[in-house]
Amino acid sequence: MPVSPPDAFSATEPAALRIGLADPAAPPSPDTLAVFDFDTDVRADGGVPLRLQVPLRAPPGASLHSERWQVAAPVRGGRDGAIRHARGGGWMVAALELDEAVHGGIEAASAAAYAALIAFQSAQPERHVLRIWNYFADINAGHGDTERYKLFCAGRRRGMGAGFDGAYPAATAVGHRDPARGLVVYWLACARPGTRIENPRQVPAWRYPRQYGPTPPGFARGVRLPGGALAISGTASIVGHASLHPGDCAAQLRESLANIAALQAAAGLPPGFDPGVPLKAYLRHAADLPTLRAGLPAGVPAQVLLGDICRHELLVEIDGWR
């Protein structure tokens, strides 16, 4: 498959990329690369190269924001088949949504999504995929090897082929609850590669034993981006490969934060978070919102969203940036 020659950003640091939260109704600035809306009726792109409605809702009582990605460079958008994309300053963000029914189920849909992603990215100057988000309905439905998350993992592996061998991106996979929406995938890519980081407290996801399905999940626990920021994969209360503290959201949250601290140390970063850089916290039960608020670090913006975690016993998951 042909690969286009690197652009000027391959030889230099990409432009500064900033990610923050904003009022969904506030007009975006000219340097906005992409906007991700949650639980909102905002539909107009407002001149943004890429605006995506993510099918996750905030629990009652949680503040609602849009996530805005801005880059210190000219930006432009485009479309390639089902993939919408925006680029600027050596960065690209892209998204696609597939109807499972058209593809014959979640396994076939994920295979199609990842085959399209790999084919598309192989022809882009920003060909290094660093971070991926996956959202689909009923993630815990089914039993044994027919559980939908396991089928998704099998399809993802088949679709990516050798595309990420030895260089998995950071990733999140969370279940949404919108029956009208299918598999939603969006990702961040760059003209320069990142550095994959694993958590010493956890078995790498791609080495999980057979008890978690015939195809282990294909992602890294984190990626250091060009420029030094850390992209944190969806992180839950898992040590080694086992889920800890079933039924106890507060304890699961503490374990998740301990995992993030270990990942930061493995990346050569001090523990903690940046006050201006958001986290996403996914809650299985809206009733756990007070527990989440009490346990999250003070002063760090967090987008709290209702979603189903990839293992039925897990109640909370966190992803974000450092």
Short mmCIF file of C-alpha atoms in Angstrom, two decimals, residues 84-281:
data_model
loop_
_atom_site.label_atom_id
_atom_site.label_comp_id
_atom_site.label_asym_id
_atom_site.label_seq_id
_atom_site.Cartn_x
_atom_site.Cartn_y
_atom_site.Cartn_z
CA ARG A 84 -14.02 12.72 8.23
CA HIS A 85 -10.77 14.35 9.17
CA ALA A 86 -9.02 17.59 10.07
CA ARG A 87 -5.34 18.43 9.99
CA GLY A 88 -2.99 21.20 10.94
CA GLY A 89 0.55 21.71 12.18
CA GLY A 90 1.60 18.08 11.71
CA TRP A 91 -1.47 16.69 13.53
CA MET A 92 -4.56 14.92 12.22
CA VAL A 93 -7.77 13.96 13.97
CA ALA A 94 -10.21 11.68 12.16
CA ALA A 95 -13.48 9.88 12.85
CA LEU A 96 -15.88 7.38 11.36
CA GLU A 97 -19.15 5.78 12.40
CA LEU A 98 -20.40 2.44 11.11
CA ASP A 99 -23.86 0.86 11.33
CA GLU A 100 -23.39 -2.61 12.79
CA ALA A 101 -26.46 -3.93 10.98
CA VAL A 102 -24.95 -3.08 7.61
CA HIS A 103 -21.79 -5.03 8.46
CA GLY A 104 -23.40 -7.99 10.20
CA GLY A 105 -22.52 -7.30 13.84
CA ILE A 106 -19.92 -5.68 16.05
CA GLU A 107 -17.05 -8.00 15.06
CA ALA A 108 -17.44 -7.34 11.35
CA ALA A 109 -18.06 -3.62 11.95
CA SER A 110 -14.88 -3.25 14.01
CA ALA A 111 -12.90 -5.17 11.41
CA ALA A 112 -14.22 -2.83 8.71
CA ALA A 113 -13.52 0.26 10.81
CA TYR A 114 -9.94 -0.69 11.54
CA ALA A 115 -9.21 -1.83 7.99
CA ALA A 116 -10.45 1.58 6.80
CA LEU A 117 -8.39 3.37 9.48
CA ILE A 118 -5.18 1.51 8.55
CA ALA A 119 -5.67 2.02 4.81
CA PHE A 120 -6.45 5.71 5.25
CA GLN A 121 -3.57 6.46 7.60
CA SER A 122 -1.00 4.63 5.48
CA ALA A 123 -1.50 7.26 2.79
CA GLN A 124 -1.30 10.32 5.06
CA PRO A 125 1.73 12.43 6.04
CA GLU A 126 0.38 12.25 9.61
CA ARG A 127 0.60 8.46 9.46
CA HIS A 128 1.53 7.70 13.08
CA VAL A 129 -1.67 6.82 14.98
CA LEU A 130 -1.13 7.71 18.63
CA ARG A 131 -4.53 7.60 20.34
CA ILE A 132 -7.91 5.97 19.53
CA TRP A 133 -11.38 6.13 21.17
CA ASN A 134 -13.99 3.41 20.51
CA TYR A 135 -17.64 3.64 21.57
CA PHE A 136 -20.38 1.09 20.84
CA ALA A 137 -23.58 -0.14 22.44
CA ASP A 138 -24.08 -3.12 24.79
CA ILE A 139 -20.37 -3.70 25.36
CA ASN A 140 -21.02 -6.32 28.07
CA ALA A 141 -23.84 -8.19 26.31
CA GLY A 142 -23.29 -11.84 25.50
CA HIS A 143 -21.52 -14.64 27.34
CA GLY A 144 -18.05 -16.16 27.15
CA ASP A 145 -16.38 -15.63 23.80
CA THR A 146 -19.59 -14.13 22.40
CA GLU A 147 -19.47 -11.10 24.71
CA ARG A 148 -19.58 -8.03 22.51
CA TYR A 149 -16.34 -6.54 23.83
CA LYS A 150 -14.51 -9.76 22.97
CA LEU A 151 -16.06 -9.77 19.51
CA PHE A 152 -14.99 -6.15 19.09
CA CYS A 153 -11.40 -7.09 20.04
CA ALA A 154 -11.40 -9.92 17.52
CA GLY A 155 -12.68 -7.66 14.76
CA ARG A 156 -10.22 -4.89 15.66
CA ARG A 157 -7.31 -7.33 15.46
CA ARG A 158 -8.48 -8.68 12.10
CA GLY A 159 -9.00 -5.20 10.67
CA MET A 160 -5.69 -3.75 11.81
CA GLY A 161 -3.71 -6.73 10.47
CA ALA A 162 -0.02 -5.91 10.86
CA GLY A 163 -0.74 -2.19 10.89
CA PHE A 164 0.15 -1.64 14.55
CA ASP A 165 2.51 -4.57 15.19
CA GLY A 166 4.99 -3.50 17.85
CA ALA A 167 3.47 -0.03 18.05
CA TYR A 168 -0.02 -0.14 19.49
CA PRO A 169 -1.65 3.24 20.11
CA ALA A 170 -3.20 4.31 23.40
CA ALA A 171 -6.94 3.59 23.38
CA THR A 172 -10.30 3.61 25.13
CA ALA A 173 -13.26 1.28 24.52
CA VAL A 174 -16.47 2.18 26.38
CA GLY A 175 -20.07 1.17 25.86
CA HIS A 176 -22.54 3.87 24.90
CA ARG A 177 -26.30 3.59 25.49
CA ASP A 178 -27.78 5.10 22.34
CA PRO A 179 -29.60 2.40 20.33
CA ALA A 180 -29.68 4.66 17.27
CA ARG A 181 -25.90 4.92 17.02
CA GLY A 182 -23.38 2.33 15.86
CA LEU A 183 -19.65 1.92 16.32
CA VAL A 184 -18.01 5.33 16.69
CA VAL A 185 -14.22 5.52 16.34
CA TYR A 186 -12.05 8.62 16.41
CA TRP A 187 -8.32 9.04 16.63
CA LEU A 188 -5.30 11.33 16.82
CA ALA A 189 -2.37 10.92 14.43
CA CYS A 190 0.85 12.82 13.86
CA ALA A 191 3.59 13.22 11.29
CA ARG A 192 6.05 12.10 13.98
CA PRO A 193 5.87 8.91 16.05
CA GLY A 194 5.19 8.74 19.76
CA THR A 195 6.67 6.50 22.45
CA ARG A 196 4.55 3.65 23.77
CA ILE A 197 4.41 3.32 27.56
CA GLU A 198 3.30 0.30 29.58
CA ASN A 199 2.26 0.27 33.24
CA PRO A 200 4.49 -1.89 35.50
CA ARG A 201 1.47 -2.63 37.73
CA GLN A 202 -0.44 -4.19 34.83
CA VAL A 203 0.09 -6.94 32.30
CA PRO A 204 0.17 -5.31 28.85
CA ALA A 205 -3.33 -5.62 27.42
CA TRP A 206 -2.01 -7.32 24.30
CA ARG A 207 -0.58 -10.10 26.54
CA TYR A 208 -3.75 -10.88 28.48
CA PRO A 209 -4.30 -14.62 29.10
CA ARG A 210 -6.95 -16.63 27.27
CA GLN A 211 -9.54 -16.20 30.05
CA TYR A 212 -10.27 -12.69 28.71
CA GLY A 213 -11.13 -13.90 25.24
CA PRO A 214 -9.54 -15.45 22.17
CA THR A 215 -8.09 -12.12 21.03
CA PRO A 216 -6.38 -9.87 23.58
CA PRO A 217 -7.08 -6.13 23.42
CA GLY A 218 -4.74 -4.31 21.03
CA PHE A 219 -3.61 -1.09 22.74
CA ALA A 220 -0.80 0.42 24.82
CA ARG A 221 -1.47 1.79 28.32
CA GLY A 222 -0.18 5.19 27.23
CA VAL A 223 1.77 7.07 24.56
CA ARG A 224 4.18 9.97 24.96
CA LEU A 225 3.26 12.36 22.18
CA PRO A 226 5.79 14.34 20.18
CA GLY A 227 6.47 17.32 22.40
CA GLY A 228 6.29 15.24 25.59
CA ALA A 229 2.62 15.08 26.67
CA LEU A 230 1.28 11.71 27.81
CA ALA A 231 -1.91 10.28 26.28
CA ILE A 232 -3.46 8.07 28.97
CA SER A 233 -5.50 5.09 27.81
CA GLY A 234 -8.76 4.14 29.48
CA THR A 235 -7.58 3.09 32.95
CA ALA A 236 -9.58 1.04 35.45
CA SER A 237 -9.13 -0.96 38.64
CA ILE A 238 -6.97 -3.72 37.13
CA VAL A 239 -3.70 -4.91 38.66
CA GLY A 240 -1.77 -7.56 36.81
CA HIS A 241 -4.68 -8.68 34.68
CA ALA A 242 -7.30 -9.04 37.43
CA SER A 243 -10.14 -6.66 38.29
CA LEU A 244 -9.99 -5.45 41.90
CA HIS A 245 -12.62 -4.14 44.34
CA PRO A 246 -15.83 -5.37 42.67
CA GLY A 247 -18.82 -3.34 43.79
CA ASP A 248 -16.74 -0.59 45.43
CA CYS A 249 -16.55 2.51 43.23
CA ALA A 250 -14.40 4.50 45.67
CA ALA A 251 -11.79 1.74 45.90
CA GLN A 252 -11.86 1.22 42.13
CA LEU A 253 -11.28 4.93 41.60
CA ARG A 254 -8.29 4.91 43.97
CA GLU A 255 -6.84 1.90 42.13
CA SER A 256 -7.38 3.58 38.76
CA LEU A 257 -5.55 6.71 39.94
CA ALA A 258 -2.73 4.56 41.34
CA ASN A 259 -2.42 2.94 37.91
CA ILE A 260 -2.25 6.34 36.24
CA ALA A 261 0.45 7.46 38.71
CA ALA A 262 2.48 4.32 37.88
CA LEU A 263 2.05 5.00 34.15
CA GLN A 264 3.24 8.59 34.63
CA ALA A 265 6.32 7.36 36.50
CA ALA A 266 7.05 4.85 33.71
CA ALA A 267 6.86 7.76 31.26
CA GLY A 268 9.32 9.79 33.35
CA LEU A 269 6.68 12.25 34.57
CA PRO A 270 5.87 13.28 38.14
CA PRO A 271 2.46 12.24 39.50
CA GLY A 272 -0.51 14.56 39.24
CA PHE A 273 -2.52 16.29 36.55
CA ASP A 274 -2.51 19.63 34.77
CA PRO A 275 -5.23 22.08 35.89
CA GLY A 276 -6.03 23.16 32.33
CA VAL A 277 -6.05 19.72 30.71
CA PRO A 278 -9.22 17.62 31.00
CA LEU A 279 -9.79 14.04 32.03
CA LYS A 280 -12.74 11.92 30.95
CA ALA A 281 -14.29 9.83 33.71
#
